């Protein structure tokens, strides 16, 4: 297998890991106004992701860095053409991170309320815009012969991409509700379980519509098979959430996200950014990649450091595996 293909697959794995882990972070932030009816409840919800949210964002940094090093042409076109949406995501992530750190710095209801709003908005915006961005990548954008994006911002707000944004929003929110039910006990566990059941019913038609549209537009056999597997995993989450089998339900929503990202990258290959002007103008794993020597050096670095990162992050989740309840939160 060529190194260009290897690195395309590795970048897909990094994005799948990011959506799997950061997805429930976003979901918890979006659900904060719903599950956090008082200060202790809000602190309980935030504490479920407190030890891991910043570590989960490392997957995004590595995915961006790997794209820059392995496919610089793809990185340049993506970040110039999608500059405004990516800037909005970046600002939202910064505001969200600051809110987590600052909401407890002062003992004031208004102070905490403002930072709680920042957590909600900082979670909501990326949850939508990541789906819009990947929907446009899969659909194709206006690239000219120089591989430069010649469309406008509103060209990115097409119906297919907006449906992609709605799909990631409902999937992340469902993933977050299941995670809260898995990580808490008592009233919040029961409330999060009910929310997960309701959200799963809403997520199925939205995700099914997006997958059906994708299947009609792209006839790749592996992509359709992976999309079908993602749909089955999402359907499995419905009875699991109702039966309060939170661990299995979280595995089902996690599998949905992993399989959906896998379907996206498999369908996209060998393109990395298709052109809607002329297929000959599309960026592919071949014309967008770095030199073979660069890819070889990157491969050795990845072989050495990736297991270390995975072991450390796995250890972090093991240490903070205990369920939390309101009695753990001091008055």
mmCIF file of N, CA and C in Angstrom, residues 138-241:
data_model
loop_
_atom_site.group_PDB
_atom_site.id
_atom_site.type_symbol
_atom_site.label_atom_id
_atom_site.label_comp_id
_atom_site.label_asym_id
_atom_site.label_seq_id
_atom_site.Cartn_x
_atom_site.Cartn_y
_atom_site.Cartn_z
ATOM 1 N N UNK A 138 -17.375 16.182 1.048
ATOM 2 C CA UNK A 138 -17.888 14.993 0.386
ATOM 3 C C UNK A 138 -18.671 15.358 -0.877
ATOM 4 N N UNK A 139 -19.428 16.413 -0.821
ATOM 5 C CA UNK A 139 -20.210 16.856 -1.977
ATOM 6 C C UNK A 139 -19.334 17.402 -3.084
ATOM 7 N N UNK A 140 -18.241 18.074 -2.699
ATOM 8 C CA UNK A 140 -17.396 18.753 -3.678
ATOM 9 C C UNK A 140 -17.590 20.250 -3.616
ATOM 10 N N UNK A 141 -16.527 20.982 -3.911
ATOM 11 C CA UNK A 141 -16.573 22.438 -3.865
ATOM 12 C C UNK A 141 -16.014 22.998 -5.176
ATOM 13 N N UNK A 142 -16.127 24.301 -5.327
ATOM 14 C CA UNK A 142 -15.701 24.953 -6.569
ATOM 15 C C UNK A 142 -14.176 25.181 -6.546
ATOM 16 N N UNK A 143 -13.439 24.201 -7.077
ATOM 17 C CA UNK A 143 -11.990 24.315 -7.208
ATOM 18 C C UNK A 143 -11.638 24.553 -8.673
ATOM 19 N N UNK A 144 -10.740 25.516 -8.899
ATOM 20 C CA UNK A 144 -10.316 25.787 -10.271
ATOM 21 C C UNK A 144 -9.087 24.942 -10.623
ATOM 22 N N UNK A 145 -8.490 25.235 -11.785
ATOM 23 C CA UNK A 145 -7.354 24.442 -12.267
ATOM 24 C C UNK A 145 -6.140 24.573 -11.356
ATOM 25 N N UNK A 146 -6.055 25.649 -10.569
ATOM 26 C CA UNK A 146 -4.933 25.832 -9.639
ATOM 27 C C UNK A 146 -5.236 25.248 -8.268
ATOM 28 N N UNK A 147 -6.343 24.513 -8.164
ATOM 29 C CA UNK A 147 -6.769 23.892 -6.903
ATOM 30 C C UNK A 147 -7.102 24.934 -5.837
ATOM 31 N N UNK A 148 -7.598 26.076 -6.266
ATOM 32 C CA UNK A 148 -7.999 27.122 -5.349
ATOM 33 C C UNK A 148 -9.527 27.214 -5.305
ATOM 34 N N UNK A 149 -10.053 27.455 -4.118
ATOM 35 C CA UNK A 149 -11.494 27.567 -3.950
ATOM 36 C C UNK A 149 -11.951 28.915 -4.502
ATOM 37 N N UNK A 150 -12.896 28.874 -5.438
ATOM 38 C CA UNK A 150 -13.368 30.106 -6.078
ATOM 39 C C UNK A 150 -14.838 30.375 -5.760
ATOM 40 N N UNK A 151 -15.403 29.635 -4.823
ATOM 41 C CA UNK A 151 -16.774 29.876 -4.416
ATOM 42 C C UNK A 151 -16.839 30.902 -3.298
ATOM 43 N N UNK A 152 -18.019 31.151 -2.817
ATOM 44 C CA UNK A 152 -18.220 32.088 -1.715
ATOM 45 C C UNK A 152 -18.666 31.363 -0.459
ATOM 46 N N UNK A 153 -18.823 32.134 0.613
ATOM 47 C CA UNK A 153 -19.219 31.545 1.893
ATOM 48 C C UNK A 153 -20.596 30.895 1.794
ATOM 49 N N UNK A 154 -21.525 31.541 1.119
ATOM 50 C CA UNK A 154 -22.889 31.018 1.059
ATOM 51 C C UNK A 154 -22.995 29.797 0.152
ATOM 52 N N UNK A 155 -21.972 29.565 -0.703
ATOM 53 C CA UNK A 155 -21.952 28.320 -1.473
ATOM 54 C C UNK A 155 -21.788 27.111 -0.555
ATOM 55 N N UNK A 156 -21.175 27.345 0.606
ATOM 56 C CA UNK A 156 -20.976 26.257 1.561
ATOM 57 C C UNK A 156 -22.250 25.919 2.322
ATOM 58 N N UNK A 157 -23.225 26.832 2.294
ATOM 59 C CA UNK A 157 -24.476 26.623 3.033
ATOM 60 C C UNK A 157 -25.540 26.016 2.118
ATOM 61 N N UNK A 158 -25.174 24.963 1.412
ATOM 62 C CA UNK A 158 -26.106 24.269 0.536
ATOM 63 C C UNK A 158 -26.919 23.256 1.338
ATOM 64 N N UNK A 159 -28.057 22.794 0.807
ATOM 65 C CA UNK A 159 -28.930 21.901 1.583
ATOM 66 C C UNK A 159 -28.242 20.634 2.079
ATOM 67 N N UNK A 160 -27.396 20.025 1.255
ATOM 68 C CA UNK A 160 -26.738 18.781 1.666
ATOM 69 C C UNK A 160 -25.806 19.027 2.852
ATOM 70 N N UNK A 161 -25.022 20.087 2.781
ATOM 71 C CA UNK A 161 -24.088 20.386 3.868
ATOM 72 C C UNK A 161 -24.839 20.771 5.138
ATOM 73 N N UNK A 162 -25.930 21.521 5.001
ATOM 74 C CA UNK A 162 -26.714 21.904 6.179
ATOM 75 C C UNK A 162 -27.344 20.671 6.837
ATOM 76 N N UNK A 163 -27.765 19.708 6.020
ATOM 77 C CA UNK A 163 -28.280 18.460 6.584
ATOM 78 C C UNK A 163 -27.159 17.703 7.293
ATOM 79 N N UNK A 164 -25.944 17.785 6.744
ATOM 80 C CA UNK A 164 -24.800 17.192 7.422
ATOM 81 C C UNK A 164 -24.552 17.843 8.768
ATOM 82 N N UNK A 165 -24.700 19.162 8.839
ATOM 83 C CA UNK A 165 -24.537 19.867 10.107
ATOM 84 C C UNK A 165 -25.600 19.475 11.115
ATOM 85 N N UNK A 166 -26.836 19.323 10.661
ATOM 86 C CA UNK A 166 -27.909 18.894 11.556
ATOM 87 C C UNK A 166 -27.665 17.466 12.040
ATOM 88 N N UNK A 167 -27.093 16.632 11.161
ATOM 89 C CA UNK A 167 -26.817 15.242 11.533
ATOM 90 C C UNK A 167 -25.765 15.164 12.631
ATOM 91 N N UNK A 168 -24.654 15.880 12.473
ATOM 92 C CA UNK A 168 -23.632 15.856 13.525
ATOM 93 C C UNK A 168 -24.164 16.468 14.817
ATOM 94 N N UNK A 169 -25.028 17.467 14.718
ATOM 95 C CA UNK A 169 -25.597 18.080 15.921
ATOM 96 C C UNK A 169 -26.402 17.061 16.719
ATOM 97 N N UNK A 170 -27.308 16.344 16.059
ATOM 98 C CA UNK A 170 -28.160 15.405 16.801
ATOM 99 C C UNK A 170 -27.358 14.191 17.276
ATOM 100 N N UNK A 171 -26.384 13.748 16.470
ATOM 101 C CA UNK A 171 -25.588 12.590 16.887
ATOM 102 C C UNK A 171 -24.700 12.932 18.080
ATOM 103 N N UNK A 172 -24.060 14.109 18.050
ATOM 104 C CA UNK A 172 -23.222 14.510 19.179
ATOM 105 C C UNK A 172 -24.063 14.709 20.438
ATOM 106 N N UNK A 173 -25.237 15.305 20.285
ATOM 107 C CA UNK A 173 -26.091 15.538 21.449
ATOM 108 C C UNK A 173 -26.564 14.209 22.040
ATOM 109 N N UNK A 174 -26.945 13.268 21.184
ATOM 110 C CA UNK A 174 -27.324 11.933 21.653
ATOM 111 C C UNK A 174 -26.147 11.248 22.335
ATOM 112 N N UNK A 175 -24.974 11.337 21.727
ATOM 113 C CA UNK A 175 -23.752 10.737 22.290
ATOM 114 C C UNK A 175 -23.465 11.330 23.673
ATOM 115 N N UNK A 176 -23.666 12.631 23.818
ATOM 116 C CA UNK A 176 -23.452 13.285 25.103
ATOM 117 C C UNK A 176 -24.464 12.860 26.150
ATOM 118 N N UNK A 177 -25.734 12.692 25.753
ATOM 119 C CA UNK A 177 -26.760 12.258 26.700
ATOM 120 C C UNK A 177 -26.470 10.847 27.207
ATOM 121 N N UNK A 178 -26.041 9.974 26.303
ATOM 122 C CA UNK A 178 -25.696 8.606 26.706
ATOM 123 C C UNK A 178 -24.480 8.618 27.629
ATOM 124 N N UNK A 179 -23.516 9.484 27.335
ATOM 125 C CA UNK A 179 -22.335 9.573 28.182
ATOM 126 C C UNK A 179 -22.702 10.049 29.590
ATOM 127 N N UNK A 180 -23.586 11.048 29.685
ATOM 128 C CA UNK A 180 -24.028 11.523 30.998
ATOM 129 C C UNK A 180 -24.739 10.417 31.777
ATOM 130 N N UNK A 181 -25.553 9.639 31.084
ATOM 131 C CA UNK A 181 -26.222 8.529 31.751
ATOM 132 C C UNK A 181 -25.220 7.472 32.209
ATOM 133 N N UNK A 182 -24.151 7.321 31.451
ATOM 134 C CA UNK A 182 -23.112 6.343 31.793
ATOM 135 C C UNK A 182 -22.240 6.806 32.950
ATOM 136 N N UNK A 183 -22.004 8.108 33.059
ATOM 137 C CA UNK A 183 -21.039 8.636 34.021
ATOM 138 C C UNK A 183 -21.657 9.159 35.303
ATOM 139 N N UNK A 184 -22.975 9.238 35.383
ATOM 140 C CA UNK A 184 -23.611 9.788 36.584
ATOM 141 C C UNK A 184 -24.537 8.748 37.202
ATOM 142 N N UNK A 185 -24.973 9.061 38.404
ATOM 143 C CA UNK A 185 -25.923 8.208 39.104
ATOM 144 C C UNK A 185 -26.985 9.096 39.752
ATOM 145 N N UNK A 186 -28.117 8.494 40.082
ATOM 146 C CA UNK A 186 -29.164 9.264 40.715
ATOM 147 C C UNK A 186 -30.059 9.969 39.713
ATOM 148 N N UNK A 187 -30.607 11.141 40.081
ATOM 149 C CA UNK A 187 -31.554 11.840 39.210
ATOM 150 C C UNK A 187 -30.982 12.197 37.836
ATOM 151 N N UNK A 188 -29.705 12.609 37.777
ATOM 152 C CA UNK A 188 -29.151 12.981 36.472
ATOM 153 C C UNK A 188 -29.029 11.774 35.559
ATOM 154 N N UNK A 189 -28.717 10.634 36.105
ATOM 155 C CA UNK A 189 -28.662 9.420 35.284
ATOM 156 C C UNK A 189 -30.022 9.124 34.674
ATOM 157 N N UNK A 190 -31.065 9.208 35.482
ATOM 158 C CA UNK A 190 -32.413 8.940 34.983
ATOM 159 C C UNK A 190 -32.831 9.976 33.940
ATOM 160 N N UNK A 191 -32.553 11.253 34.216
ATOM 161 C CA UNK A 191 -32.917 12.316 33.282
ATOM 162 C C UNK A 191 -32.156 12.180 31.973
ATOM 163 N N UNK A 192 -30.859 11.892 32.050
ATOM 164 C CA UNK A 192 -30.048 11.739 30.840
ATOM 165 C C UNK A 192 -30.504 10.533 30.031
ATOM 166 N N UNK A 193 -30.911 9.462 30.720
ATOM 167 C CA UNK A 193 -31.428 8.301 30.008
ATOM 168 C C UNK A 193 -32.692 8.618 29.240
ATOM 169 N N UNK A 194 -33.595 9.400 29.861
ATOM 170 C CA UNK A 194 -34.818 9.804 29.158
ATOM 171 C C UNK A 194 -34.494 10.680 27.959
ATOM 172 N N UNK A 195 -33.555 11.613 28.143
ATOM 173 C CA UNK A 195 -33.152 12.471 27.029
ATOM 174 C C UNK A 195 -32.543 11.659 25.900
ATOM 175 N N UNK A 196 -31.730 10.670 26.250
ATOM 176 C CA UNK A 196 -31.107 9.836 25.224
ATOM 177 C C UNK A 196 -32.171 9.082 24.421
ATOM 178 N N UNK A 197 -33.190 8.570 25.100
ATOM 179 C CA UNK A 197 -34.272 7.868 24.401
ATOM 180 C C UNK A 197 -34.996 8.790 23.430
ATOM 181 N N UNK A 198 -35.277 10.012 23.872
ATOM 182 C CA UNK A 198 -35.961 10.973 23.009
ATOM 183 C C UNK A 198 -35.078 11.402 21.847
ATOM 184 N N UNK A 199 -33.805 11.649 22.130
ATOM 185 C CA UNK A 199 -32.887 12.098 21.079
ATOM 186 C C UNK A 199 -32.625 11.012 20.045
ATOM 187 N N UNK A 200 -32.613 9.755 20.480
ATOM 188 C CA UNK A 200 -32.375 8.675 19.526
ATOM 189 C C UNK A 200 -33.492 8.603 18.493
ATOM 190 N N UNK A 201 -34.719 8.872 18.923
ATOM 191 C CA UNK A 201 -35.840 8.872 17.979
ATOM 192 C C UNK A 201 -35.730 10.025 16.985
ATOM 193 N N UNK A 202 -35.165 11.146 17.426
ATOM 194 C CA UNK A 202 -34.978 12.281 16.519
ATOM 195 C C UNK A 202 -33.772 12.079 15.620
ATOM 196 N N UNK A 203 -32.733 11.398 16.134
ATOM 197 C CA UNK A 203 -31.501 11.233 15.362
ATOM 198 C C UNK A 203 -31.679 10.285 14.185
ATOM 199 N N UNK A 204 -32.525 9.280 14.331
ATOM 200 C CA UNK A 204 -32.664 8.259 13.287
ATOM 201 C C UNK A 204 -33.145 8.852 11.962
ATOM 202 N N UNK A 205 -34.255 9.608 11.906
ATOM 203 C CA UNK A 205 -34.682 10.134 10.601
ATOM 204 C C UNK A 205 -33.701 11.143 10.013
ATOM 205 N N UNK A 206 -33.078 11.972 10.861
ATOM 206 C CA UNK A 206 -32.120 12.956 10.345
ATOM 207 C C UNK A 206 -30.907 12.258 9.742
ATOM 208 N N UNK A 207 -30.311 11.327 10.506
ATOM 209 C CA UNK A 207 -29.135 10.607 10.003
ATOM 210 C C UNK A 207 -29.492 9.745 8.801
ATOM 211 N N UNK A 208 -30.677 9.124 8.821
ATOM 212 C CA UNK A 208 -31.094 8.291 7.694
ATOM 213 C C UNK A 208 -31.234 9.127 6.425
ATOM 214 N N UNK A 209 -31.772 10.342 6.558
ATOM 215 C CA UNK A 209 -31.895 11.219 5.397
ATOM 216 C C UNK A 209 -30.551 11.590 4.817
ATOM 217 N N UNK A 210 -29.596 11.898 5.694
ATOM 218 C CA UNK A 210 -28.263 12.259 5.211
ATOM 219 C C UNK A 210 -27.576 11.058 4.558
ATOM 220 N N UNK A 211 -27.659 9.882 5.179
ATOM 221 C CA UNK A 211 -27.026 8.688 4.608
ATOM 222 C C UNK A 211 -27.673 8.292 3.283
ATOM 223 N N UNK A 212 -29.004 8.428 3.187
ATOM 224 C CA UNK A 212 -29.693 8.102 1.943
ATOM 225 C C UNK A 212 -29.274 9.048 0.833
ATOM 226 N N UNK A 213 -29.209 10.337 1.133
ATOM 227 C CA UNK A 213 -28.777 11.324 0.145
ATOM 228 C C UNK A 213 -27.349 11.013 -0.307
ATOM 229 N N UNK A 214 -26.488 10.684 0.653
ATOM 230 C CA UNK A 214 -25.103 10.353 0.318
ATOM 231 C C UNK A 214 -25.043 9.109 -0.559
ATOM 232 N N UNK A 215 -25.838 8.089 -0.226
ATOM 233 C CA UNK A 215 -25.837 6.862 -1.008
ATOM 234 C C UNK A 215 -26.328 7.067 -2.430
ATOM 235 N N UNK A 216 -27.310 7.956 -2.601
ATOM 236 C CA UNK A 216 -27.807 8.239 -3.950
ATOM 237 C C UNK A 216 -26.796 9.028 -4.781
ATOM 238 N N UNK A 217 -26.010 9.875 -4.120
ATOM 239 C CA UNK A 217 -25.025 10.692 -4.832
ATOM 240 C C UNK A 217 -23.735 9.932 -5.108
ATOM 241 N N UNK A 218 -23.400 8.960 -4.246
ATOM 242 C CA UNK A 218 -22.158 8.197 -4.395
ATOM 243 C C UNK A 218 -22.509 6.715 -4.355
ATOM 244 N N UNK A 219 -22.080 5.986 -5.365
ATOM 245 C CA UNK A 219 -22.438 4.576 -5.483
ATOM 246 C C UNK A 219 -21.313 3.650 -5.036
ATOM 247 N N UNK A 220 -20.369 4.169 -4.238
ATOM 248 C CA UNK A 220 -19.275 3.332 -3.750
ATOM 249 C C UNK A 220 -19.833 2.231 -2.844
ATOM 250 N N UNK A 221 -19.501 0.970 -3.179
ATOM 251 C CA UNK A 221 -20.053 -0.158 -2.447
ATOM 252 C C UNK A 221 -19.643 -0.198 -0.995
ATOM 253 N N UNK A 222 -18.356 0.037 -0.713
ATOM 254 C CA UNK A 222 -17.880 0.016 0.671
ATOM 255 C C UNK A 222 -18.488 1.169 1.469
ATOM 256 N N UNK A 223 -18.604 2.313 0.830
ATOM 257 C CA UNK A 223 -19.204 3.453 1.525
ATOM 258 C C UNK A 223 -20.647 3.188 1.909
ATOM 259 N N UNK A 224 -21.413 2.578 0.998
ATOM 260 C CA UNK A 224 -22.808 2.253 1.291
ATOM 261 C C UNK A 224 -22.891 1.212 2.401
ATOM 262 N N UNK A 225 -21.997 0.216 2.371
ATOM 263 C CA UNK A 225 -21.998 -0.824 3.404
ATOM 264 C C UNK A 225 -21.684 -0.236 4.779
ATOM 265 N N UNK A 226 -20.701 0.650 4.846
ATOM 266 C CA UNK A 226 -20.352 1.278 6.118
ATOM 267 C C UNK A 226 -21.464 2.197 6.605
ATOM 268 N N UNK A 227 -22.121 2.890 5.677
ATOM 269 C CA UNK A 227 -23.252 3.744 6.051
ATOM 270 C C UNK A 227 -24.394 2.904 6.615
ATOM 271 N N UNK A 228 -24.647 1.758 6.002
ATOM 272 C CA UNK A 228 -25.696 0.870 6.500
ATOM 273 C C UNK A 228 -25.351 0.353 7.892
ATOM 274 N N UNK A 229 -24.070 0.025 8.107
ATOM 275 C CA UNK A 229 -23.644 -0.439 9.429
ATOM 276 C C UNK A 229 -23.811 0.666 10.465
ATOM 277 N N UNK A 230 -23.506 1.912 10.081
ATOM 278 C CA UNK A 230 -23.699 3.040 10.992
ATOM 279 C C UNK A 230 -25.174 3.204 11.348
ATOM 280 N N UNK A 231 -26.047 3.032 10.356
ATOM 281 C CA UNK A 231 -27.483 3.148 10.606
ATOM 282 C C UNK A 231 -27.960 2.053 11.560
ATOM 283 N N UNK A 232 -27.450 0.836 11.395
ATOM 284 C CA UNK A 232 -27.838 -0.259 12.282
ATOM 285 C C UNK A 232 -27.365 -0.009 13.711
ATOM 286 N N UNK A 233 -26.148 0.530 13.846
ATOM 287 C CA UNK A 233 -25.636 0.849 15.184
ATOM 288 C C UNK A 233 -26.500 1.910 15.858
ATOM 289 N N UNK A 234 -26.945 2.894 15.079
ATOM 290 C CA UNK A 234 -27.807 3.940 15.636
ATOM 291 C C UNK A 234 -29.159 3.363 16.046
ATOM 292 N N UNK A 235 -29.698 2.472 15.243
ATOM 293 C CA UNK A 235 -30.964 1.834 15.592
ATOM 294 C C UNK A 235 -30.824 0.998 16.865
ATOM 295 N N UNK A 236 -29.658 0.354 17.021
ATOM 296 C CA UNK A 236 -29.437 -0.463 18.218
ATOM 297 C C UNK A 236 -29.405 0.382 19.480
ATOM 298 N N UNK A 237 -29.024 1.659 19.344
ATOM 299 C CA UNK A 237 -28.947 2.530 20.517
ATOM 300 C C UNK A 237 -30.316 2.805 21.123
ATOM 301 N N UNK A 238 -31.401 2.707 20.336
ATOM 302 C CA UNK A 238 -32.734 3.039 20.840
ATOM 303 C C UNK A 238 -33.180 2.087 21.946
ATOM 304 N N UNK A 239 -33.210 0.763 21.711
ATOM 305 C CA UNK A 239 -33.627 -0.116 22.817
ATOM 306 C C UNK A 239 -32.626 -0.149 23.968
ATOM 307 N N UNK A 240 -31.350 0.070 23.657
ATOM 308 C CA UNK A 240 -30.340 0.033 24.714
ATOM 309 C C UNK A 240 -30.504 1.203 25.678
ATOM 310 N N UNK A 241 -30.817 2.381 25.147
ATOM 311 C CA UNK A 241 -31.029 3.530 26.030
ATOM 312 C C UNK A 241 -32.299 3.345 26.864
#
